[in-house]
Amino acid sequence: MIKLQNENEVLMVDDSDLDLKIAQRCFAKSKVKNTFVPLMSAASLFAYLDDVKNKKARIPALILLDINMPGIDGHEALLKVRSDESFKELPFIAMFSHSSLESDRDRAMSIGANGYQVKPISSLEYIDFFNSLVS
């Protein structure tokens, strides 16, 4: 399991506003002290990482990336980020819905995800997941 290595921001990229709000509430109740940054699309992630390269933002401690997004999905986003030498070591956890296919998880791992997580169905599970990043 991935452990947070610094106090920089934790980004969550997900096209569902509701999923982001639930995750953000659970993150705030967890033991994690990092700042949670919700992003609604791969394009928002790319813009954030451009800010990192231009020294307008810090490199994130972790990116939680929803794989099933419209437009540029999580696999495509991960490939694009990993193609940039500046972000080869950036930790990613691929996030999947409960209906996720094993082939999707295998693909995410093969193209550079450092781990994967099925999205928790309860607040307690989400808080436990976030706590696992620091304990």
PDB file of C-alpha atoms in Angstrom:
ATOM      1  CA  MET A   1       0.000   0.000   0.000  1.00  0.00           C
ATOM      2  CA  ILE A   2       1.170   3.482  -0.811  1.00  0.00           C
ATOM      3  CA  LYS A   3       2.113   5.750   2.090  1.00  0.00           C
ATOM      4  CA  LEU A   4       2.202   9.530   1.850  1.00  0.00           C
ATOM      5  CA  GLN A   5       5.823  10.711   1.844  1.00  0.00           C
ATOM      6  CA  ASN A   6       5.266  14.438   2.360  1.00  0.00           C
ATOM      7  CA  GLU A   7       2.654  17.014   3.322  1.00  0.00           C
ATOM      8  CA  ASN A   8       1.970  18.214  -0.219  1.00  0.00           C
ATOM      9  CA  GLU A   9      -1.516  18.096  -1.674  1.00  0.00           C
ATOM     10  CA  VAL A  10      -3.495  14.939  -2.401  1.00  0.00           C
ATOM     11  CA  LEU A  11      -5.369  15.330  -5.684  1.00  0.00           C
ATOM     12  CA  MET A  12      -8.512  13.405  -6.523  1.00  0.00           C
ATOM     13  CA  VAL A  13      -9.586  13.424 -10.166  1.00  0.00           C
ATOM     14  CA  ASP A  14     -13.180  12.293 -10.672  1.00  0.00           C
ATOM     15  CA  ASP A  15     -15.964  13.428 -12.991  1.00  0.00           C
ATOM     16  CA  SER A  16     -18.580  12.887 -10.268  1.00  0.00           C
ATOM     17  CA  ASP A  17     -19.097  15.962  -8.115  1.00  0.00           C
ATOM     18  CA  LEU A  18     -20.922  13.811  -5.561  1.00  0.00           C
ATOM     19  CA  ASP A  19     -18.031  11.315  -5.323  1.00  0.00           C
ATOM     20  CA  LEU A  20     -15.584  14.190  -4.853  1.00  0.00           C
ATOM     21  CA  LYS A  21     -17.690  15.760  -2.093  1.00  0.00           C
ATOM     22  CA  ILE A  22     -18.066  12.456  -0.244  1.00  0.00           C
ATOM     23  CA  ALA A  23     -14.344  11.746  -0.540  1.00  0.00           C
ATOM     24  CA  GLN A  24     -13.459  15.256   0.613  1.00  0.00           C
ATOM     25  CA  ARG A  25     -15.688  14.954   3.708  1.00  0.00           C
ATOM     26  CA  CYS A  26     -14.175  11.572   4.582  1.00  0.00           C
ATOM     27  CA  PHE A  27     -10.650  12.865   3.945  1.00  0.00           C
ATOM     28  CA  ALA A  28     -11.297  15.703   6.425  1.00  0.00           C
ATOM     29  CA  LYS A  29     -12.356  13.143   9.064  1.00  0.00           C
ATOM     30  CA  SER A  30      -9.280  10.968   8.505  1.00  0.00           C
ATOM     31  CA  LYS A  31      -5.822  11.179  10.104  1.00  0.00           C
ATOM     32  CA  VAL A  32      -4.324  12.597   6.893  1.00  0.00           C
ATOM     33  CA  LYS A  33      -3.030  16.149   7.369  1.00  0.00           C
ATOM     34  CA  ASN A  34      -2.426  16.889   3.679  1.00  0.00           C
ATOM     35  CA  THR A  35      -4.716  19.246   1.770  1.00  0.00           C
ATOM     36  CA  PHE A  36      -7.329  17.548  -0.434  1.00  0.00           C
ATOM     37  CA  VAL A  37      -7.675  19.030  -3.931  1.00  0.00           C
ATOM     38  CA  PRO A  38     -10.713  17.879  -5.946  1.00  0.00           C
ATOM     39  CA  LEU A  39     -10.416  18.008  -9.747  1.00  0.00           C
ATOM     40  CA  MET A  40     -13.319  17.228 -12.104  1.00  0.00           C
ATOM     41  CA  SER A  41     -11.431  16.088 -15.222  1.00  0.00           C
ATOM     42  CA  ALA A  42      -8.187  14.923 -16.744  1.00  0.00           C
ATOM     43  CA  ALA A  43      -7.870  18.393 -18.300  1.00  0.00           C
ATOM     44  CA  SER A  44      -7.947  19.893 -14.786  1.00  0.00           C
ATOM     45  CA  LEU A  45      -5.195  17.481 -13.752  1.00  0.00           C
ATOM     46  CA  PHE A  46      -3.061  18.477 -16.743  1.00  0.00           C
ATOM     47  CA  ALA A  47      -3.560  22.175 -15.899  1.00  0.00           C
ATOM     48  CA  TYR A  48      -2.550  21.529 -12.275  1.00  0.00           C
ATOM     49  CA  LEU A  49       0.594  19.696 -13.382  1.00  0.00           C
ATOM     50  CA  ASP A  50       1.425  22.560 -15.772  1.00  0.00           C
ATOM     51  CA  ASP A  51       1.268  24.829 -12.721  1.00  0.00           C
ATOM     52  CA  VAL A  52       3.679  22.464 -10.955  1.00  0.00           C
ATOM     53  CA  LYS A  53       6.112  22.712 -13.874  1.00  0.00           C
ATOM     54  CA  ASN A  54       5.761  26.513 -13.834  1.00  0.00           C
ATOM     55  CA  LYS A  55       6.373  26.548 -10.069  1.00  0.00           C
ATOM     56  CA  LYS A  56       2.860  27.866  -9.326  1.00  0.00           C
ATOM     57  CA  ALA A  57       1.929  24.705  -7.397  1.00  0.00           C
ATOM     58  CA  ARG A  58       3.754  21.997  -5.460  1.00  0.00           C
ATOM     59  CA  ILE A  59       4.139  18.498  -6.814  1.00  0.00           C
ATOM     60  CA  PRO A  60       1.314  16.447  -5.289  1.00  0.00           C
ATOM     61  CA  ALA A  61       2.005  13.840  -2.637  1.00  0.00           C
ATOM     62  CA  LEU A  62      -0.496  11.523  -4.350  1.00  0.00           C
ATOM     63  CA  ILE A  63      -3.058  11.475  -7.152  1.00  0.00           C
ATOM     64  CA  LEU A  64      -6.250   9.443  -6.808  1.00  0.00           C
ATOM     65  CA  LEU A  65      -7.426   8.962 -10.386  1.00  0.00           C
ATOM     66  CA  ASP A  66     -10.886   7.774 -11.405  1.00  0.00           C
ATOM     67  CA  ILE A  67     -10.447   5.441 -14.357  1.00  0.00           C
ATOM     68  CA  ASN A  68     -13.998   5.629 -15.735  1.00  0.00           C
ATOM     69  CA  MET A  69     -14.344   9.250 -16.847  1.00  0.00           C
ATOM     70  CA  PRO A  70     -15.848  10.631 -20.057  1.00  0.00           C
ATOM     71  CA  GLY A  71     -13.574  12.203 -22.630  1.00  0.00           C
ATOM     72  CA  ILE A  72     -10.028  11.509 -21.503  1.00  0.00           C
ATOM     73  CA  ASP A  73     -10.376   8.522 -19.185  1.00  0.00           C
ATOM     74  CA  GLY A  74      -8.036   7.649 -16.349  1.00  0.00           C
ATOM     75  CA  HIS A  75      -5.942   5.264 -18.447  1.00  0.00           C
ATOM     76  CA  GLU A  76      -5.285   7.945 -21.067  1.00  0.00           C
ATOM     77  CA  ALA A  77      -4.571  10.557 -18.398  1.00  0.00           C
ATOM     78  CA  LEU A  78      -2.119   8.252 -16.636  1.00  0.00           C
ATOM     79  CA  LEU A  79      -0.311   7.492 -19.900  1.00  0.00           C
ATOM     80  CA  LYS A  80       0.002  11.195 -20.696  1.00  0.00           C
ATOM     81  CA  VAL A  81       1.328  12.098 -17.244  1.00  0.00           C
ATOM     82  CA  ARG A  82       3.774   9.171 -17.209  1.00  0.00           C
ATOM     83  CA  SER A  83       5.130  10.237 -20.624  1.00  0.00           C
ATOM     84  CA  ASP A  84       6.513  13.394 -18.979  1.00  0.00           C
ATOM     85  CA  GLU A  85       9.887  12.759 -17.312  1.00  0.00           C
ATOM     86  CA  SER A  86       9.016  15.284 -14.592  1.00  0.00           C
ATOM     87  CA  PHE A  87       6.217  13.044 -13.331  1.00  0.00           C
ATOM     88  CA  LYS A  88       7.605   9.518 -13.753  1.00  0.00           C
ATOM     89  CA  GLU A  89       7.771   9.011  -9.969  1.00  0.00           C
ATOM     90  CA  LEU A  90       4.513  10.763  -9.054  1.00  0.00           C
ATOM     91  CA  PRO A  91       2.402   8.293  -7.035  1.00  0.00           C
ATOM     92  CA  PHE A  92      -0.986   7.366  -8.520  1.00  0.00           C
ATOM     93  CA  ILE A  93      -3.771   5.203  -7.165  1.00  0.00           C
ATOM     94  CA  ALA A  94      -6.286   4.169  -9.812  1.00  0.00           C
ATOM     95  CA  MET A  95      -9.823   4.421  -8.441  1.00  0.00           C
ATOM     96  CA  PHE A  96     -12.517   2.042  -9.679  1.00  0.00           C
ATOM     97  CA  SER A  97     -16.237   1.640  -9.168  1.00  0.00           C
ATOM     98  CA  HIS A  98     -17.484  -1.623  -7.700  1.00  0.00           C
ATOM     99  CA  SER A  99     -18.285  -2.899 -11.183  1.00  0.00           C
ATOM    100  CA  SER A 100     -14.647  -2.592 -12.200  1.00  0.00           C
ATOM    101  CA  LEU A 101     -13.139  -5.268 -14.384  1.00  0.00           C
ATOM    102  CA  GLU A 102      -9.914  -7.001 -13.408  1.00  0.00           C
ATOM    103  CA  SER A 103      -8.577  -6.197 -16.887  1.00  0.00           C
ATOM    104  CA  ASP A 104      -8.992  -2.464 -16.128  1.00  0.00           C
ATOM    105  CA  ARG A 105      -6.982  -2.834 -12.924  1.00  0.00           C
ATOM    106  CA  ASP A 106      -4.280  -4.835 -14.707  1.00  0.00           C
ATOM    107  CA  ARG A 107      -4.074  -2.214 -17.444  1.00  0.00           C
ATOM    108  CA  ALA A 108      -3.795   0.639 -14.936  1.00  0.00           C
ATOM    109  CA  MET A 109      -0.955  -1.122 -13.135  1.00  0.00           C
ATOM    110  CA  SER A 110       0.830  -1.935 -16.398  1.00  0.00           C
ATOM    111  CA  ILE A 111       0.812   1.700 -17.548  1.00  0.00           C
ATOM    112  CA  GLY A 112       2.113   3.189 -14.343  1.00  0.00           C
ATOM    113  CA  ALA A 113      -0.377   3.219 -11.478  1.00  0.00           C
ATOM    114  CA  ASN A 114       1.289   2.506  -8.142  1.00  0.00           C
ATOM    115  CA  GLY A 115      -1.836   0.905  -6.752  1.00  0.00           C
ATOM    116  CA  TYR A 116      -5.566   0.631  -7.182  1.00  0.00           C
ATOM    117  CA  GLN A 117      -8.589   0.987  -4.984  1.00  0.00           C
ATOM    118  CA  VAL A 118     -12.225   0.103  -5.462  1.00  0.00           C
ATOM    119  CA  LYS A 119     -14.195   3.156  -4.346  1.00  0.00           C
ATOM    120  CA  PRO A 120     -15.506   2.516  -0.839  1.00  0.00           C
ATOM    121  CA  ILE A 121     -19.275   2.263  -0.433  1.00  0.00           C
ATOM    122  CA  SER A 122     -19.433   3.674   3.089  1.00  0.00           C
ATOM    123  CA  SER A 123     -17.942   6.709   4.779  1.00  0.00           C
ATOM    124  CA  LEU A 124     -16.153   4.497   7.305  1.00  0.00           C
ATOM    125  CA  GLU A 125     -14.493   2.516   4.502  1.00  0.00           C
ATOM    126  CA  TYR A 126     -13.378   5.758   2.840  1.00  0.00           C
ATOM    127  CA  ILE A 127     -11.941   7.066   6.120  1.00  0.00           C
ATOM    128  CA  ASP A 128     -10.140   3.737   6.678  1.00  0.00           C
ATOM    129  CA  PHE A 129      -8.716   3.941   3.154  1.00  0.00           C
ATOM    130  CA  PHE A 130      -7.404   7.468   3.754  1.00  0.00           C
ATOM    131  CA  ASN A 131      -6.012   6.468   7.166  1.00  0.00           C
ATOM    132  CA  SER A 132      -4.143   3.598   5.491  1.00  0.00           C
ATOM    133  CA  LEU A 133      -2.142   6.200   3.571  1.00  0.00           C
ATOM    134  CA  VAL A 134      -0.512   7.425   6.785  1.00  0.00           C
ATOM    135  CA  SER A 135      -0.553   4.570   9.288  1.00  0.00           C
TER     136      SER A 135
END
